[in-house]
Amino acid sequence: MSRKSLVVMQSEFMRRVTSKTFILTTLLGPALLIAFFAVIVMISISAVEDTSQENESHRIAIVDETGVLNTRILNQDAGDHVLVTADLSSAREGVLDGRFDAYVRIPPEVISGTTQPVLYSQEGSGFGVRGTLGSIIERALEDHLLAERNVSADVRSILDRAVWLDTVRLTDEGEEAGAPEGYAIIGGVLGMVMYMTMLIYGSLILYGTLEERTTRVVEIIVSSVRPFDLLMGKVLGIGLIGFVQMAVWMLMFLGAMILAGPVIGLFIDPAMYDLSTTATTQEILTAANISLPHISAGLFIWFILYFIGGYLLYGGLFATVGTLVDSPQESQGLMIPLLMPMIISIIFLSPVIMNPHSGLALGLSLFPLTSPVPMIVRLSVTDVPFWQILLSYGLLVLSFMGSIWVSARIYRASILMYGKKPSLRVIVSYLRSG
Amino acid sequence: MGSLVLQGITKRFGKVTAAQDISLEAEPGRILGLLGPNGAGKTTTVRMIANILTPDEGTVTLDGRVVGPWSQEQMGYLPEERGLYKKIKVNNQLQYLAALKGIHTRDSVPRINYWMKRLGLQEWGARKAQELSKGMQQKVQFIAAVLPNPRLIILDEPFSGLDPINSELLREVVAELKADGRTILFASHRMEQVEQLCDDICLIANGKLVLSGTLREIKRRFKRDKLALAYDGEALFLDAMKETGDLQFLERNEDGCIVRLAEHCHPRSLLDRLLATPNLELYRFELLQPSLNEIFIRTVESQR
């Protein structure tokens, strides 16, 4: 790298790193991201609550035509729902005039299993009590059938046993306890951060280049610096800012992970788990079955490496767009083909999280224009075979070298052209001209 | 130190030849005026001198060495299409532009202070460029061009947009730089400025060099065919001469006229006839030197 690239790099870096925008986004960025995910989590939790209708009570009429299930149904805990015995015609009327929210008709053949109970309501489908009521009836039926056959209490208790799966992630380094949801969230956050930063820093290069052209300062600059050195200095200077921002975020993230345990511990009452009030945070978390996902240093390193690779690949291309247009509005059209692969990698974020070894996940994490986001997601949620990482990163490095080469040529040829947009044919001729 | 030589340089953009076989020389301690109508190839030529473009044919040398990144550090360039970073403080921009010319900040700071003061901008160094008036920004750009103590200074329309006071200030500074032995290239189509400032002239039209030499020599080359007359009385024979095409009136009023004589008419014979005319008292008989403006227009038109 030439001395002049260094001067450009230093200027780009110093000028932006001291700006209020940078300081604010660095400090507030994580808060915004956390708020964003918190909103998503809250929405999904409330959606889950909606389906179980825990907070809402319904009056439901039971029309038992079997003659044996009614008591067993009414004896069960129906939560906030109120279950009432009724005959068919009054249940029907009741639903229509609003006294009941729904009624269940249980035909006699339900006992033999040849037919199913039916839930009638004015809402038709999507009625939240369906799951709850279904299991109440199922249990009543089971109870009835077992009683008929004189099954003993200890056999009953065997049938009542439930199994809950605990999860442990097995890696080369050993076992890591932790909820898979934790890894999925980390994968999602890292994927989003990767996407956002590549986009933000790519755009900074674009607008920086565009500004130099629209203010016409560029002609003074290129009378001192080769366009290639200017491009490199700009890409590296802005990249360095991204790197610094990322490093600050990583430190904040690590700090948050260290503090997360004690903070969660503060919100848990030790008495709930029969622990003394002097129990340590670790004891409380263990008793509450909360384990925080462990993040390896390797993941951080790969994150930084993929950020650098993806940023360089897109950075050069964004700079080229900046030399081909005369205003931010004009740049939108040319941005679309560049943004497509990035958007695709975000669209497939959750399939990759769910199934990190699928063909889709592998393909996306090898293809250089999309690889940074899915690969970092896969690295967060699973063990990726080393050859895949190597191949993916190798392809990324080759592509960014190609992208910088192409960009430098177009950049050099078009940086002093104002007013007329070059056609594709002209752009190709720039590449040939050497 | 600082002699610039262009030898047969040609530059093509696709099918368009922007500069064709241009040769010229600029000497230290002199100002070379580069003239030409819009789109004549001035900017292309200047960009080749500044090593922003590379000529397809021919060479540009500074002190006998072909220009390249090395010569960019010896050159100050004020382009016609120019600007500053809007949001960066003036001093910081100048330090950056100086650093790109290879000047360390510890050396550029005192120079920046000197020039800011010299051009009356000492109060403005800590301001962002966008807070400065257009004229001030232009002076800042001029400072950027002279900051590296260049051997060669290229000024493309340096006075456009400056008020008369600042134009005068800039002219003084340019004269100082010339006296200091710098080579100065002054591109413009403002003829009166070129006439005032330049020692040598190059005229480019349609990408070709159509005229070059010292200002005096060029003016001498163009015949003094314009005549200013002032007299009392009647000189009716002038009208007769106009009818026969021997002269043409450029201006005419009660006291006299300015005429252009046809090729075959000698001023001397006209003077004789005026003196011989009865009741005519001649006050003024002056052969006028063509202005650079006229030379420019005539040369460019003869190219079409």
XYZ file of C-alpha atoms in Angstrom:
738
model
C 0.000 0.000 0.000
C 1.336 3.391 -0.912
C 2.101 6.214 1.477
C -0.694 8.270 -0.064
C -3.269 5.536 0.599
C -2.210 5.795 4.225
C -2.757 9.566 4.220
C -6.229 9.093 2.723
C -6.983 6.268 5.149
C -5.904 8.314 8.138
C -7.957 11.301 7.041
C -11.085 9.225 6.378
C -10.685 7.496 9.720
C -9.964 10.539 11.882
C -12.633 12.667 10.285
C -15.373 10.107 10.876
C -14.295 8.543 14.141
C -14.511 11.905 15.867
C -17.953 12.697 14.481
C -20.956 12.828 16.769
C -22.831 10.377 14.564
C -20.173 7.731 14.995
C -19.966 8.131 18.758
C -23.738 8.037 19.127
C -24.284 5.005 16.892
C -21.447 3.150 18.588
C -22.937 3.734 22.015
C -26.604 3.492 21.123
C -26.425 0.856 18.385
C -26.480 -2.135 20.742
C -29.309 -0.594 22.762
C -31.366 -0.202 19.581
C -30.580 -3.735 18.495
C -31.530 -5.144 21.886
C -34.740 -3.110 21.837
C -35.462 -4.468 18.359
C -35.047 -8.071 19.481
C -36.899 -7.439 22.706
C -39.891 -6.235 20.711
C -39.759 -9.342 18.517
C -39.504 -11.633 21.546
C -42.365 -9.840 23.288
C -44.549 -10.111 20.207
C -43.883 -13.831 19.876
C -44.461 -14.438 23.569
C -47.765 -12.608 23.471
C -48.712 -14.608 20.392
C -48.048 -17.811 22.331
C -50.133 -16.494 25.196
C -52.913 -15.660 22.788
C -53.214 -19.237 21.594
C -53.443 -20.583 25.148
C -55.836 -17.827 26.137
C -54.467 -17.902 29.648
C -55.605 -14.458 30.505
C -59.023 -14.627 28.987
C -61.858 -16.707 30.354
C -64.498 -18.370 28.250
C -67.808 -19.970 29.130
C -68.077 -23.276 27.426
C -71.038 -25.629 27.392
C -70.336 -29.367 27.426
C -72.888 -31.504 25.590
C -71.956 -34.996 26.680
C -73.841 -37.639 24.737
C -71.678 -40.475 26.040
C -73.134 -40.087 29.535
C -69.821 -41.044 31.171
C -67.377 -38.208 30.500
C -69.234 -35.198 31.916
C -68.091 -35.463 35.557
C -64.534 -36.352 34.591
C -64.444 -33.264 32.401
C -65.925 -30.881 34.979
C -63.568 -32.190 37.670
C -60.527 -31.091 35.781
C -58.732 -27.772 36.103
C -59.788 -25.718 33.101
C -57.798 -22.637 34.105
C -59.839 -19.484 33.782
C -62.419 -21.167 31.578
C -65.818 -21.988 32.942
C -67.263 -25.345 31.880
C -71.016 -25.893 32.145
C -73.161 -28.940 31.386
C -75.946 -28.304 28.874
C -78.207 -30.112 26.467
C -77.746 -29.629 22.736
C -80.549 -27.157 22.052
C -79.817 -24.835 24.999
C -76.073 -24.974 24.210
C -76.791 -24.005 20.626
C -79.064 -21.133 21.696
C -76.579 -20.074 24.354
C -73.765 -19.744 21.795
C -76.000 -17.838 19.390
C -77.264 -15.371 22.022
C -73.822 -14.968 23.626
C -74.353 -16.713 26.966
C -71.709 -19.247 25.949
C -68.587 -18.632 23.923
C -68.704 -22.159 22.555
C -70.041 -25.633 23.140
C -68.526 -29.070 22.658
C -70.600 -31.919 21.442
C -69.239 -35.315 22.425
C -71.076 -38.069 20.492
C -71.237 -41.616 22.050
C -68.902 -43.007 19.374
C -66.055 -40.981 20.897
C -65.657 -43.758 23.458
C -64.929 -46.309 20.757
C -62.736 -43.854 18.953
C -64.721 -43.928 15.718
C -65.617 -40.287 15.846
C -64.303 -37.049 17.345
C -65.838 -34.386 19.590
C -66.752 -31.130 17.797
C -66.311 -27.583 19.060
C -68.984 -25.124 17.942
C -68.489 -21.394 18.215
C -69.449 -18.225 16.416
C -65.807 -17.535 15.608
C -65.427 -20.754 13.651
C -61.723 -21.509 13.722
C -58.787 -19.950 15.557
C -60.627 -20.202 18.818
C -58.015 -20.225 21.554
C -59.606 -22.816 23.866
C -59.380 -25.598 21.341
C -56.058 -26.994 22.555
C -56.918 -26.749 26.246
C -60.343 -28.318 25.824
C -58.991 -31.063 23.598
C -56.542 -32.214 26.222
C -59.205 -32.012 28.964
C -61.487 -34.312 26.974
C -58.605 -36.574 26.068
C -57.686 -36.935 29.705
C -61.295 -37.583 30.738
C -61.607 -40.256 28.067
C -58.328 -41.872 29.101
C -59.460 -41.780 32.733
C -62.733 -43.409 31.854
C -61.182 -46.152 29.726
C -58.517 -46.962 32.324
C -61.145 -47.061 35.141
C -63.255 -49.430 33.085
C -60.311 -51.812 32.930
C -59.472 -51.470 36.671
C -55.954 -50.102 36.130
C -54.100 -49.573 39.407
C -52.896 -46.229 40.731
C -49.202 -46.937 40.195
C -49.787 -47.850 36.556
C -51.704 -44.575 36.281
C -48.748 -42.676 37.703
C -46.463 -44.349 35.147
C -48.762 -43.080 32.424
C -48.679 -39.596 33.909
C -44.909 -39.377 33.689
C -43.718 -36.600 31.431
C -40.318 -36.273 29.849
C -38.670 -32.903 29.309
C -35.601 -32.695 27.126
C -32.609 -30.856 28.455
C -30.079 -29.774 25.827
C -26.319 -29.845 25.777
C -24.260 -28.710 22.827
C -21.397 -31.050 22.009
C -18.312 -29.444 20.440
C -14.701 -30.385 19.951
C -13.854 -28.382 23.053
C -16.314 -30.316 25.204
C -19.873 -30.025 26.401
C -21.725 -26.751 26.633
C -24.959 -26.661 28.514
C -27.382 -24.042 27.302
C -30.702 -23.566 25.711
C -30.645 -23.851 21.903
C -32.758 -20.685 21.828
C -29.752 -18.834 23.269
C -27.560 -19.885 20.371
C -30.281 -19.081 17.874
C -30.584 -15.567 19.304
C -26.836 -15.079 19.201
C -26.770 -16.345 15.621
C -29.600 -14.000 14.673
C -28.010 -11.003 16.362
C -24.586 -11.621 14.837
C -26.144 -12.188 11.400
C -28.112 -8.948 11.642
C -25.093 -6.997 12.897
C -23.021 -8.374 10.026
C -25.648 -7.354 7.488
C -26.207 -3.898 8.972
C -22.543 -3.035 9.268
C -21.692 -4.202 5.755
C -24.564 -2.105 4.459
C -23.803 0.964 6.583
C -20.093 1.030 5.859
C -20.618 0.207 2.191
C -22.975 3.180 1.936
C -20.444 5.413 3.687
C -17.960 4.651 0.917
C -20.581 5.326 -1.720
C -21.636 8.659 -0.269
C -18.038 9.670 0.465
C -17.099 9.078 -3.168
C -20.221 10.809 -4.373
C -19.535 13.820 -2.142
C -16.033 14.225 -3.538
C -17.482 14.197 -7.014
C -20.416 16.509 -6.446
C -18.302 19.064 -4.575
C -15.649 18.679 -7.308
C -12.943 18.373 -4.675
C -11.972 15.147 -6.404
C -10.035 16.892 -9.165
C -7.751 18.509 -6.590
C -7.349 15.151 -4.871
C -6.475 13.158 -7.988
C -3.871 15.743 -8.937
C -2.008 14.419 -5.864
C -3.100 10.774 -5.551
C -3.633 7.944 -7.997
C -7.338 6.999 -8.090
C -6.423 3.466 -7.023
C -4.669 4.779 -3.900
C -7.605 7.068 -3.203
C -10.020 4.129 -3.484
C -7.877 1.894 -1.288
C -7.339 4.577 1.323
C -11.026 5.309 1.453
C -12.110 1.662 1.658
C -9.523 0.853 4.336
C -10.127 4.030 6.366
C -13.859 3.501 6.525
C -13.313 -0.217 7.145
C -11.096 0.618 10.087
C -13.919 2.655 11.598
C -16.206 -0.346 11.190
C -13.573 -2.475 12.873
C -13.306 -0.087 15.820
C -17.075 0.088 16.163
C -17.288 -3.669 16.041
C -14.575 -4.051 18.655
C -16.408 -1.669 20.989
C -19.639 -3.597 20.442
C -17.911 -6.904 21.088
C -16.537 -5.610 24.371
C -19.966 -4.345 25.347
C -21.452 -7.707 24.371
C -18.885 -9.649 26.378
C -19.485 -7.355 29.321
C -23.220 -7.934 28.972
C -22.728 -11.711 28.902
C -20.653 -11.585 32.075
C -23.212 -9.360 33.788
C -26.253 -11.223 32.458
C -26.092 -14.049 35.054
C -26.012 -11.833 38.137
C -28.673 -9.531 36.660
C -31.050 -12.425 35.932
C -30.242 -13.748 39.414
C -31.501 -10.491 40.917
C -34.942 -11.093 39.454
C -35.311 -14.612 40.781
C -36.507 -15.195 44.316
C -34.350 -17.951 45.853
C -37.335 -19.095 47.932
C -39.063 -20.228 44.735
C -36.484 -22.986 44.391
C -36.219 -23.828 48.107
C -32.834 -22.140 48.334
C -31.615 -20.055 51.240
C -31.488 -16.292 50.802
C -27.712 -16.520 50.845
C -27.577 -18.722 47.726
C -25.048 -17.631 45.130
C -26.098 -16.456 41.693
C -24.753 -19.636 40.185
C -26.840 -21.795 42.531
C -29.954 -19.804 41.736
C -29.394 -20.062 37.981
C -28.742 -23.785 38.202
C -31.873 -24.322 40.267
C -33.927 -22.254 37.816
C -32.458 -24.308 34.960
C -31.120 -21.170 33.255
C -27.820 -21.562 31.508
C -26.290 -18.846 29.413
C -24.870 -19.838 26.051
C -21.129 -19.904 25.869
C -19.522 -17.902 23.054
C -16.096 -18.961 21.904
C -13.271 -16.617 20.973
C -13.144 -18.396 17.609
C -16.618 -17.168 16.780
C -15.561 -13.589 17.424
C -12.485 -13.975 15.273
C -14.468 -15.443 12.398
C -17.017 -12.687 12.795
C -14.321 -10.034 12.389
C -12.747 -11.918 9.460
C -16.060 -12.305 7.651
C -16.891 -8.671 8.300
C -13.570 -7.629 6.750
C -14.018 -9.931 3.759
C -17.636 -9.017 3.108
C -16.958 -5.353 3.672
C -14.055 -5.283 1.214
C -16.108 -7.169 -1.371
C -19.016 -4.776 -1.151
C -16.936 -1.676 -0.332
C -15.210 -1.627 -3.703
C -18.490 -2.181 -5.534
C -20.250 0.559 -3.570
C -17.404 2.970 -4.341
C -17.816 2.179 -8.019
C -21.494 3.026 -7.851
C -20.425 6.350 -6.314
C -18.337 7.156 -9.380
C -21.050 6.211 -11.851
C -23.831 8.463 -10.562
C -24.233 12.155 -9.837
C -26.682 12.100 -6.929
C -27.829 9.818 -4.104
C -31.176 9.375 -5.903
C -29.477 8.051 -9.013
C -27.464 5.620 -6.931
C -30.602 3.757 -5.784
C -31.080 2.003 -9.124
C -27.531 0.725 -9.246
C -27.652 -0.319 -5.604
C -30.447 -2.839 -6.176
C -28.353 -5.547 -7.869
C -25.756 -5.130 -5.117
C -28.312 -5.318 -2.334
C -30.129 -8.394 -3.678
C -27.634 -11.003 -2.441
C -27.401 -9.229 0.923
C -31.162 -9.229 1.301
C -31.346 -12.896 0.308
C -28.893 -13.742 3.073
C -31.188 -11.987 5.565
C -34.389 -13.556 4.212
C -32.897 -16.999 4.819
C -31.634 -16.083 8.271
C -34.137 -18.192 10.170
C -34.076 -21.299 7.897
C -30.309 -21.288 8.361
C -30.681 -20.975 12.142
C -33.234 -23.830 12.213
C -31.310 -26.116 9.951
C -27.656 -25.092 9.789
C -26.564 -28.239 7.929
C -29.068 -28.060 5.100
C -28.015 -27.718 1.486
C -29.478 -24.203 1.469
C -27.378 -23.171 4.471
C -24.252 -24.685 2.946
C -24.858 -23.080 -0.458
C -25.521 -19.642 0.968
C -22.524 -19.812 3.250
C -20.192 -20.753 0.400
C -21.399 -18.249 -2.222
C -19.208 -15.187 -1.621
C -21.867 -12.518 -2.186
C -24.015 -14.020 0.561
C -21.555 -16.000 2.687
C -20.745 -13.617 5.586
C -24.227 -13.588 7.157
C -25.223 -17.305 6.890
C -21.733 -18.497 7.768
C -21.601 -16.473 10.954
C -25.086 -17.729 11.802
C -24.020 -21.321 11.274
C -20.853 -20.796 13.292
C -22.974 -19.461 16.149
C -25.491 -22.309 16.237
C -23.482 -25.368 15.268
C -20.101 -26.863 14.526
C -19.263 -26.141 10.898
C -16.772 -28.538 9.259
C -13.468 -26.727 8.927
C -13.150 -27.380 5.188
C -16.423 -25.502 4.635
C -15.165 -22.462 6.515
C -11.904 -22.582 4.622
C -13.577 -22.944 1.231
C -16.105 -20.231 1.992
C -13.480 -17.791 3.207
C -11.146 -18.615 0.326
C -13.912 -17.829 -2.163
C -14.667 -14.619 -0.300
C -11.035 -13.489 -0.438
C -10.793 -14.253 -4.156
C -14.003 -12.343 -4.789
C -13.008 -9.258 -2.891
C -9.703 -9.153 -4.721
C -11.637 -9.377 -7.977
C -14.104 -6.756 -6.809
C -11.357 -4.295 -5.864
C -9.651 -4.878 -9.219
C -12.846 -4.230 -11.161
C -13.787 -1.266 -8.993
C -10.375 0.355 -9.315
C -10.599 0.292 -13.100
C -14.093 1.680 -13.326
C -13.328 4.152 -10.568
C -10.233 5.471 -12.334
C -11.988 5.883 -15.653
C -15.201 7.429 -14.440
C -14.206 9.522 -11.442
C -13.822 12.707 -13.495
C -16.825 12.150 -15.741
C -19.727 14.280 -14.730
C -23.236 14.507 -16.018
C -23.444 11.553 -18.354
C -24.001 8.042 -17.110
C -21.784 5.548 -18.886
C -23.515 2.658 -20.633
C -22.717 -0.941 -19.761
C -20.654 -1.172 -22.956
C -18.542 1.795 -21.882
C -18.072 0.300 -18.430
C -16.856 -2.942 -19.995
C -14.432 -0.923 -22.119
C -13.055 0.639 -18.897
C -12.265 -2.887 -17.683
C -10.472 -3.781 -20.890
C -8.495 -0.551 -21.062
C -6.184 -1.782 -18.314
C 13.788 25.091 -12.248
C 10.294 24.278 -13.358
C 10.383 24.403 -17.108
C 7.496 22.536 -18.573
C 7.620 21.062 -22.053
C 4.775 19.395 -23.940
C 5.854 17.541 -27.036
C 3.268 16.459 -29.551
C 0.710 15.289 -27.027
C -2.501 13.713 -28.256
C -5.442 12.434 -26.229
C -8.455 10.606 -27.579
C -11.651 9.605 -25.812
C -13.204 6.941 -28.006
C -13.722 8.636 -31.366
C -13.261 12.155 -30.025
C -9.793 13.672 -30.182
C -9.687 16.097 -27.276
C -6.106 17.201 -27.865
C -4.084 16.727 -31.007
C -0.351 17.124 -31.378
C 0.021 19.936 -28.880
C 3.522 21.224 -28.200
C 4.309 24.094 -25.898
C 6.803 25.323 -23.343
C 6.477 27.231 -20.115
C 9.468 28.901 -18.518
C 10.248 29.636 -14.866
C 9.554 33.230 -13.866
C 7.025 33.645 -16.652
C 3.307 33.254 -16.938
C 1.951 31.210 -19.830
C -1.628 31.960 -20.782
C -3.526 28.954 -22.072
C -6.462 30.246 -24.054
C -9.259 28.597 -25.878
C -13.016 28.579 -26.252
C -15.103 26.215 -24.142
C -14.556 22.604 -25.088
C -11.346 23.368 -26.993
C -9.271 20.889 -25.013
C -7.801 23.191 -22.361
C -8.927 21.065 -19.413
C -7.744 17.856 -21.086
C -4.341 19.427 -21.723
C -4.121 20.704 -18.159
C -5.099 17.278 -16.789
C -2.304 15.665 -18.778
C 0.156 18.184 -17.365
C -1.147 17.424 -13.862
C -0.718 13.679 -14.543
C -4.419 13.023 -14.002
C -4.670 11.775 -17.590
C -1.936 10.113 -19.581
C -1.433 11.253 -23.178
C -1.942 8.643 -25.910
C 0.986 10.105 -27.791
C 3.735 12.573 -26.968
C 5.363 13.464 -23.659
C 4.976 15.987 -20.894
C 8.201 16.784 -19.059
C 9.027 18.962 -16.087
C 12.722 19.932 -15.977
C 13.418 17.283 -18.567
C 11.768 14.412 -16.668
C 8.513 12.813 -17.749
C 5.699 13.760 -15.374
C 4.359 11.160 -12.946
C 3.498 10.818 -9.286
C 6.839 12.502 -8.492
C 5.900 15.662 -10.377
C 2.489 15.886 -8.713
C 4.325 16.858 -5.534
C 6.069 19.696 -7.417
C 2.836 21.039 -8.850
C 0.028 23.155 -7.511
C -3.248 22.818 -9.336
C -6.333 24.966 -9.081
C -8.833 23.244 -11.376
C -11.706 25.017 -13.043
C -14.188 22.489 -11.643
C -13.268 22.775 -7.988
C -14.616 22.482 -4.503
C -13.887 21.614 -0.903
C -15.233 19.080 1.559
C -18.198 20.975 2.957
C -18.095 19.733 6.520
C -14.393 19.737 7.225
C -12.660 22.671 8.880
C -10.596 24.768 6.498
C -7.292 24.210 8.320
C -7.848 20.457 8.431
C -8.642 20.299 4.727
C -5.509 22.247 3.889
C -3.434 19.955 6.109
C -4.955 16.943 4.353
C -4.337 18.355 0.877
C -0.765 19.250 1.879
C -0.245 15.741 3.308
C -1.332 14.303 -0.038
C 1.476 16.360 -1.581
C 3.858 14.725 0.876
C 4.076 17.580 3.382
C 4.086 16.660 7.040
C 1.630 18.494 9.290
C 4.413 20.124 11.298
C 5.610 21.767 8.076
C 2.228 22.543 6.607
C 0.785 24.317 9.661
C 3.090 27.374 9.531
C 2.626 27.597 5.755
C -1.139 27.436 6.127
C -1.017 30.183 8.745
C 1.110 32.337 6.450
C -1.150 31.949 3.439
C -4.412 32.309 5.354
C -3.111 35.601 6.677
C -1.756 36.690 3.304
C -5.187 36.210 1.736
C -7.098 37.744 4.642
C -8.609 34.479 5.895
C -6.882 34.225 9.266
C -10.203 34.242 11.133
C -11.670 31.382 9.108
C -9.311 28.462 9.637
C -11.416 26.797 12.320
C -14.646 27.099 10.353
C -16.206 24.441 8.164
C -15.839 25.106 4.448
C -19.594 25.378 3.976
C -19.648 28.435 6.266
C -17.362 30.360 3.911
C -18.528 32.531 1.030
C -17.797 31.353 -2.487
C -14.989 33.871 -2.887
C -13.378 32.770 0.375
C -13.621 29.113 -0.621
C -11.894 30.010 -3.838
C -9.049 31.637 -1.944
C -8.758 28.501 0.191
C -8.474 26.430 -2.990
C -5.804 28.791 -4.236
C -3.915 28.276 -0.972
C -4.175 24.510 -1.489
C -2.491 24.988 -4.870
C 0.436 27.087 -3.607
C 0.913 25.295 -0.264
C 3.438 22.687 -1.478
C 5.764 25.492 -2.719
C 5.349 24.115 -6.217
C 7.735 24.735 -9.070
C 4.789 24.670 -11.436
C 1.473 26.324 -10.621
C -1.558 25.627 -12.785
C -4.393 28.096 -12.351
C -7.545 27.362 -14.320
C -9.865 30.405 -14.285
C -8.572 31.552 -10.878
C -10.493 34.829 -10.915
C -13.963 33.588 -11.749
C -16.332 34.507 -8.958
C -13.927 36.883 -7.187
C -14.842 40.501 -6.478
C -12.509 43.228 -7.810
C -10.693 43.640 -4.479
C -9.942 39.934 -4.157
C -9.056 39.690 -7.846
C -6.485 42.413 -7.295
C -5.135 40.647 -4.211
C -4.776 37.416 -6.139
C -3.102 39.182 -9.040
C -0.535 40.612 -6.618
C 0.152 37.181 -5.173
C 0.526 35.665 -8.645
C 2.979 38.437 -9.560
C 5.002 37.635 -6.418
C 5.093 33.961 -7.295
C 6.280 34.844 -10.775
C 8.988 37.123 -9.394
C 9.994 34.213 -7.160
C 10.801 32.183 -10.273
C 7.817 29.822 -10.358
C 6.437 28.604 -13.641
C 2.820 29.639 -13.897
C 0.231 28.278 -16.271
C -2.857 30.413 -16.470
C -5.836 28.950 -18.303
C -8.681 31.303 -19.074
C -10.957 32.742 -21.652
C -11.016 36.162 -20.001
C -8.810 38.026 -22.451
C -8.263 41.214 -20.497
C -6.885 39.200 -17.566
C -4.610 37.221 -19.833
C -3.404 40.407 -21.487
C -2.634 41.957 -18.103
C -0.850 38.971 -16.607
C 0.728 36.767 -19.218
C 4.114 36.860 -20.858
C 3.439 34.012 -23.266
C 0.302 32.824 -24.968
C -0.961 29.525 -26.336
C -4.297 29.375 -28.065
C -6.054 26.030 -28.374
C -9.075 25.522 -30.611
C -10.725 22.224 -31.520
C -8.038 20.329 -29.692
C -5.216 21.899 -31.695
C -2.652 24.508 -30.878
C -3.426 27.347 -33.282
C -1.270 30.145 -31.946
C 1.685 30.449 -29.619
C 4.450 32.880 -28.761
C 5.119 35.807 -26.488
C 2.258 38.225 -26.030
C 4.209 41.023 -27.747
C 5.262 38.925 -30.671
C 1.741 37.683 -31.268
C 0.347 41.171 -31.174
C 3.001 42.296 -33.615
C 2.155 39.391 -35.874
C -1.342 40.724 -36.302
C -1.369 43.756 -38.596
C -2.382 47.109 -37.242
C -5.245 47.519 -39.671
C -7.478 49.565 -37.392
C -7.330 53.298 -37.559
C -8.715 55.849 -35.092
C -9.425 59.247 -36.614
C -10.567 62.546 -35.098
C -11.040 65.713 -37.127
C -12.989 68.878 -37.692
C -14.598 69.328 -41.064
C -15.939 67.014 -43.749
C -14.155 63.976 -45.128
C -16.594 62.833 -47.761
C -14.018 60.732 -49.577
C -14.210 58.252 -46.649
C -17.776 57.398 -47.662
C -16.639 56.958 -51.217
C -13.927 54.574 -50.008
C -16.506 52.628 -48.064
C -18.597 52.240 -51.231
C -15.618 50.815 -53.126
C -14.812 48.477 -50.246
C -11.488 50.089 -49.358
C -12.489 50.535 -45.742
C -15.191 49.752 -43.280
C -16.515 51.834 -40.422
C -16.303 50.159 -37.041
C -17.487 53.228 -35.099
C -18.521 56.689 -36.196
C -19.564 59.879 -34.396
C -19.451 63.665 -34.866
C -15.775 63.974 -33.944
C -14.397 61.146 -35.952
C -14.425 57.395 -36.495
C -12.668 54.080 -36.175
C -12.175 52.302 -39.486
C -10.609 49.104 -40.726
C -8.607 49.458 -43.907
C -8.771 46.872 -46.626
C -5.618 44.795 -47.272
C -4.505 46.846 -50.321
C -4.967 50.287 -48.697
C -1.929 51.779 -47.038
C -2.554 53.983 -43.985
C 0.017 56.394 -45.278
C -2.020 57.205 -48.425
C -5.099 57.761 -46.274
C -3.132 60.178 -44.088
C -1.986 62.055 -47.216
C -5.532 62.384 -48.468
C -6.770 63.614 -45.104
C -4.061 66.220 -44.896
C -4.777 67.320 -48.466
C -8.485 67.748 -47.855
C -9.335 71.472 -47.631
C -11.038 72.774 -44.466
C -10.280 69.607 -42.567
C -8.339 69.767 -39.356
C -6.941 66.437 -38.227
C -6.537 65.927 -34.441
C -5.880 62.215 -34.237
C -4.521 59.595 -36.560
C -3.651 56.407 -34.699
C -2.975 52.879 -35.896
C -4.521 50.676 -33.196
C -2.959 47.454 -31.975
C -5.424 44.565 -32.146
C -6.659 43.497 -28.698
C -6.052 39.942 -27.615
C -9.785 39.520 -27.735
C -9.830 40.329 -31.428
C -6.876 38.092 -32.111
C -8.651 35.323 -30.227
C -11.913 35.724 -32.105
C -10.241 36.075 -35.482
C -8.005 33.060 -34.980
C -10.769 30.856 -33.652
C -13.098 31.874 -36.469
C -10.463 31.242 -39.112
C -10.241 27.668 -37.766
C -13.872 26.931 -38.428
